[in-house]
Coordinates of C-alpha atoms in Angstrom, one line a residue:
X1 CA 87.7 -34.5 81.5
X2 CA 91.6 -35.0 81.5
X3 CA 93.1 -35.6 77.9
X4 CA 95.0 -39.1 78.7
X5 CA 98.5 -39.6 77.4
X6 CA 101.3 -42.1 77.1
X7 CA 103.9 -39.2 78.2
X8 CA 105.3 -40.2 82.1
X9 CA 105.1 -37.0 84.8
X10 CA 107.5 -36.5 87.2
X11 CA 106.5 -35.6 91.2
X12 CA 108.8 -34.5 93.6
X13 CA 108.0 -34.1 97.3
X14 CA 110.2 -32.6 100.2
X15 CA 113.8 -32.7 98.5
X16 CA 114.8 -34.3 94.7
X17 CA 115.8 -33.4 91.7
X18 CA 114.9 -34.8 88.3
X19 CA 116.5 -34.9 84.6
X20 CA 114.4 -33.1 81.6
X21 CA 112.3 -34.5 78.9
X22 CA 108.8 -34.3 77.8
X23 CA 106.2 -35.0 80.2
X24 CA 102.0 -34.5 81.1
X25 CA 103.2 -33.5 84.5
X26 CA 105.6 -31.7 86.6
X27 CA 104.6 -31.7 90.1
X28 CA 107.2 -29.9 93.1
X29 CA 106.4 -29.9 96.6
X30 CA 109.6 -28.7 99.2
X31 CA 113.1 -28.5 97.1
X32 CA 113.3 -29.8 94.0
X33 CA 115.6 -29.3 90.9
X34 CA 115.0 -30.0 87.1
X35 CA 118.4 -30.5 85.6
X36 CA 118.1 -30.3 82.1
X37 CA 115.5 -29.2 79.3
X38 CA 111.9 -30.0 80.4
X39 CA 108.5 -29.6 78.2
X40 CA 105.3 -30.7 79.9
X41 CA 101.5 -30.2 80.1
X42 CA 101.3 -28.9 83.6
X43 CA 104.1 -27.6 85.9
X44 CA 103.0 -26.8 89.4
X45 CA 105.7 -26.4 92.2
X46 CA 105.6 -24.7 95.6
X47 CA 108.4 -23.8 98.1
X48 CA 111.9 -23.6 97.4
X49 CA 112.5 -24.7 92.9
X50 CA 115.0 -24.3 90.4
X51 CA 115.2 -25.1 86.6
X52 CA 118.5 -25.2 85.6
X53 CA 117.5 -25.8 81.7
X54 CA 114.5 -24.6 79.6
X55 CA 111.1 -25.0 80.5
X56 CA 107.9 -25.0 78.2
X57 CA 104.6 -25.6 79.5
X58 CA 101.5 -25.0 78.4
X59 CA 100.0 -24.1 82.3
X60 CA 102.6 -23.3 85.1
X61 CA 101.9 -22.5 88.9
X62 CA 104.3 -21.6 90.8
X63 CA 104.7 -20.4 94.3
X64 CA 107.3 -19.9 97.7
X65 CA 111.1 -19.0 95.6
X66 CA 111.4 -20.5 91.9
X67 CA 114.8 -19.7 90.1
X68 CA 114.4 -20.2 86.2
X69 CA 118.2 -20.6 84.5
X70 CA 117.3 -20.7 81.1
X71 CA 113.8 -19.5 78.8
X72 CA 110.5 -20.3 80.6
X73 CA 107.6 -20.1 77.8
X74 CA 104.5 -20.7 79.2
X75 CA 100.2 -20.5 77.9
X76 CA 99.3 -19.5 80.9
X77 CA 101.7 -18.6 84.0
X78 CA 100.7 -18.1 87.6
X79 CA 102.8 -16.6 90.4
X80 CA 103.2 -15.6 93.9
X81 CA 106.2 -15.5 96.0
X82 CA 109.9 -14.9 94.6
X83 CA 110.2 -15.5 91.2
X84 CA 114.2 -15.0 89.0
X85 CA 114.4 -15.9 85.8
X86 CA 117.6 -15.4 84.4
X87 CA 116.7 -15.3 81.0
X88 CA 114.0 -14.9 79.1
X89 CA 110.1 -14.7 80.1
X90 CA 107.5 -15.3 77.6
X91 CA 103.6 -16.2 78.3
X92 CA 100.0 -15.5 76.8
X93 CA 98.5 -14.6 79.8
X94 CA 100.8 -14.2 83.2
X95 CA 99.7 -13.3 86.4
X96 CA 101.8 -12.7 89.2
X97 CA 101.8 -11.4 93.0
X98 CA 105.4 -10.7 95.1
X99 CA 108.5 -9.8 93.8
X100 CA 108.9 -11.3 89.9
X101 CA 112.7 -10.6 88.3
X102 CA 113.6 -11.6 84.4
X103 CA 116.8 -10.6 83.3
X104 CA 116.0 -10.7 79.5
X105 CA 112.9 -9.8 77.8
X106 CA 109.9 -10.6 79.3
X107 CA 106.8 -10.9 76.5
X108 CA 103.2 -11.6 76.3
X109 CA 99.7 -11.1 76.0
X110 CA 98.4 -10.2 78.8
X111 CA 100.6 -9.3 81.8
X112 CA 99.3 -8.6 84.8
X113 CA 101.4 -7.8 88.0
X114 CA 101.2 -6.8 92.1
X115 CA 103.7 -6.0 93.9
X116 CA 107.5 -5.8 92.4
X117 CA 108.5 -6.3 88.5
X118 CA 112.4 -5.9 87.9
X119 CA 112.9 -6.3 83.5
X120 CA 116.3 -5.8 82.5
X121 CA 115.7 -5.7 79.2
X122 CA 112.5 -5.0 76.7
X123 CA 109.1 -5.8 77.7
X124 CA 106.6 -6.3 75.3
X125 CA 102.2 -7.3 75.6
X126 CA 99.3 -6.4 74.2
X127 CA 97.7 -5.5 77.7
X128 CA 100.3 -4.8 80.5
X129 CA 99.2 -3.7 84.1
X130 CA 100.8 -3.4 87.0
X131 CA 99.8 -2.4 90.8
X132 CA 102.9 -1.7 93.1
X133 CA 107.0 -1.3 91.7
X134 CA 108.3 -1.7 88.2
X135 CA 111.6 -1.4 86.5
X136 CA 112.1 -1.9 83.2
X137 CA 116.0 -1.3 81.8
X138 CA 114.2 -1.0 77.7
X139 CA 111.2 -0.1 76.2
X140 CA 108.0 -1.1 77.3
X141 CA 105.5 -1.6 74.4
X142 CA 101.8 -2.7 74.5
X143 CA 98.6 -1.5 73.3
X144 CA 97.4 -0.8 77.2
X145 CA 99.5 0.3 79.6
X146 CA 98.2 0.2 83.2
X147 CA 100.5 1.5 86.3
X148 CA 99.4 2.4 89.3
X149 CA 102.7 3.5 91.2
X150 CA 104.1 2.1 94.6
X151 CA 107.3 2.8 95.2
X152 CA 110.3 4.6 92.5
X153 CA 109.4 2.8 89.4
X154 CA 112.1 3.5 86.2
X155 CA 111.2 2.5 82.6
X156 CA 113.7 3.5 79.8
X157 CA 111.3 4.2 77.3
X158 CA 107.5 3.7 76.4
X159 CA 105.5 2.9 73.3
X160 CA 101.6 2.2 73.6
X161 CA 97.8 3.1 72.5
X162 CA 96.7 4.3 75.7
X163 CA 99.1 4.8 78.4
X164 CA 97.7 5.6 82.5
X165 CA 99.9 5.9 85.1
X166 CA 98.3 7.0 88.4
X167 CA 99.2 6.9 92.4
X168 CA 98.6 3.9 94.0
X169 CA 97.4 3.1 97.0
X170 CA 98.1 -0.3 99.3
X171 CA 97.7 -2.2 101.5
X172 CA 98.3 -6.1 102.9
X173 CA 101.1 -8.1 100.8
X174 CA 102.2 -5.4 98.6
X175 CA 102.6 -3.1 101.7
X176 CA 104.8 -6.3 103.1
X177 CA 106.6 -6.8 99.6
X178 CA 107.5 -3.1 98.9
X179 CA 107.0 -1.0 102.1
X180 CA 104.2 1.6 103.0
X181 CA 104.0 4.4 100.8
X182 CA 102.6 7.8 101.1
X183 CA 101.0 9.0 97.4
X184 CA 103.6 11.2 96.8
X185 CA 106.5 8.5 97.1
X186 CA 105.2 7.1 94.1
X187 CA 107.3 7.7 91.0
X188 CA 107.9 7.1 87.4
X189 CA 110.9 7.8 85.5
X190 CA 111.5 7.9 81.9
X191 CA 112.9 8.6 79.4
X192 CA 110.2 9.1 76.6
X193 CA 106.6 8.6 76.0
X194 CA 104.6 8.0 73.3
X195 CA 101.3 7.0 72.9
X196 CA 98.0 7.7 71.5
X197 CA 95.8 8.6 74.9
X198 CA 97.8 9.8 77.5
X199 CA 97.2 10.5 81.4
X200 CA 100.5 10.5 84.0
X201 CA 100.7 11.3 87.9
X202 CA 104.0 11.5 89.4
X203 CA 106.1 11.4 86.4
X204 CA 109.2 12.4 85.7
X205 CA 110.3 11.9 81.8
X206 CA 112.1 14.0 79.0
X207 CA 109.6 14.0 76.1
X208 CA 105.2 13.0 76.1
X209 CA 104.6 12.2 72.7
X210 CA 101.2 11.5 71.5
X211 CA 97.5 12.4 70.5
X212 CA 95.4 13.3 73.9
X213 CA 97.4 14.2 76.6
X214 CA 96.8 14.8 80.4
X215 CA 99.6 15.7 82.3
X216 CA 97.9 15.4 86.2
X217 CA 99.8 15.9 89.5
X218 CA 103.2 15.7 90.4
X219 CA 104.4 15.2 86.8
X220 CA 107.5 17.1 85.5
X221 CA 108.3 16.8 82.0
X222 CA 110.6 18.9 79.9
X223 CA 109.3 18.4 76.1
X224 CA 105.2 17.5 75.6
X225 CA 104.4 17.5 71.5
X226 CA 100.5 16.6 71.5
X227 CA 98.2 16.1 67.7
X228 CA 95.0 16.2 69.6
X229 CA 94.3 18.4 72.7
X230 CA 96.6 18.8 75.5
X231 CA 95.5 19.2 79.4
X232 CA 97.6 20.6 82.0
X233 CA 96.4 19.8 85.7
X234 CA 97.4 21.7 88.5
X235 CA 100.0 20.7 90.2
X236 CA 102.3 19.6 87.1
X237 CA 105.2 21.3 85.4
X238 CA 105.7 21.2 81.4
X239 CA 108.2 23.1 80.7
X240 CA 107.7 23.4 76.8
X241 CA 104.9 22.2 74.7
X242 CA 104.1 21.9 70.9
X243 CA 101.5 20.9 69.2
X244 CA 102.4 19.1 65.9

């Protein structure tokens, strides 16, 4: 049962646009614009949206091409389609299918992503996964870190408990989204490492840093400094290791 209040909702069908305020509901259907500040219960739009001030929501669906101008902070985000947010990102739990951009930091609790992630700055979850392209311009931190590789994926730096990155393999919208690719055009690149379990396929990165580390196929890394044990698979190139 729906939690009545006294706050109005705004719906928007075929083409609009509406100012900001606090609402229960924000409903867009077609083209629709919110022009200023917004705070609501519910956002839900599909086709062709743009926020041009903040929004905070405690549920938001979105789908087709959203643009976000300003902060989007959400409870719980869902997202197919096109999504560009030209600020920052933040949401407990985000899910999200297609191509999803944020130009400032993108944080979380549990983020979860097919298809294309663009970051230009840091990124930062407790679980992070993600199933096709991701580019991240700062440091990724979580406590999981989940990438299974479509694509030439670049990550400044990362920082977790247990880190996987493995080959991925596609088919239906990501192959639309991203292209078809063959296991080996699936690549990481980085910068550094570190984390307390470690396995990587098809990485390319400077310095592995961590407890237990697998370095699998494809992988070349200069510098791997390992507390725990240390696994080589064929098919990789360390060029130096240490164990601290």
């Amino acid at each position: 049962m729906e939690q009545q209040t006294n706050k109005p909702s705004i719906k928007i069908s075929g083409s609009g646009s509406a100012g900001g305020g606090d609402f229960e509901q924000i409903k867009i259907s077609g083209s629709g614009k919110i022009t200023s500040d917004a705070s609501c219960q519910l956002f839900k739009a599909s086709g062709s949206t743009a926020i041009e001030g903040l929004l905070k929501a405690e549920e938001v669906s979105i789908s087709g091409s959203t643009k976000f101008r300003k902060d989007l902070s959400a409870g719980q985000l869902k997202a197919s389609g096109s999504v560009k947010a030209e600020a920052n990102v933040s949401a407990k739990r985000l899910k999200a299918s297609g191509s999803f951009n944020v130009e400032g930091e993108l944080s979380g609790e549990n983020l979860e992503f097919s298809g294309s992630l663009r970051v230009g700055q840091d990124c930062n979850a407790e679980q992070f996964h993600v199933n096709g392209l991701c580019q991240i311009g700062g440091l990724l931190n979580a406590d999981e870190i989940e990438i299974s590789l479509g694509g030439r994926s670049e990550v400044k730096a990362i920082g977790a408990g247990r880190v996987n990155v493995t080959m991925g393999r596609y088919g239906g919208l990501i192959n639309d989204l991203i292209g078809i690719f063959s296991e080996q055009s699936g690549k990481l690149i980085c910068e550094a490492i570190e984390g307390d379990e470690i396995f990587l396929e098809n990485t390319i990165c400077e310095v592995v840093r961590g407890g237990n580390i697998t370095i699998g196929r494809g992988c070349i890394i200069k510098l791997v400094e390992y507390s725990g044990s240390l696994k080589v698979l064929e098919d990789a190139q360390v060029e130096s290791q240490q164990q601290l």
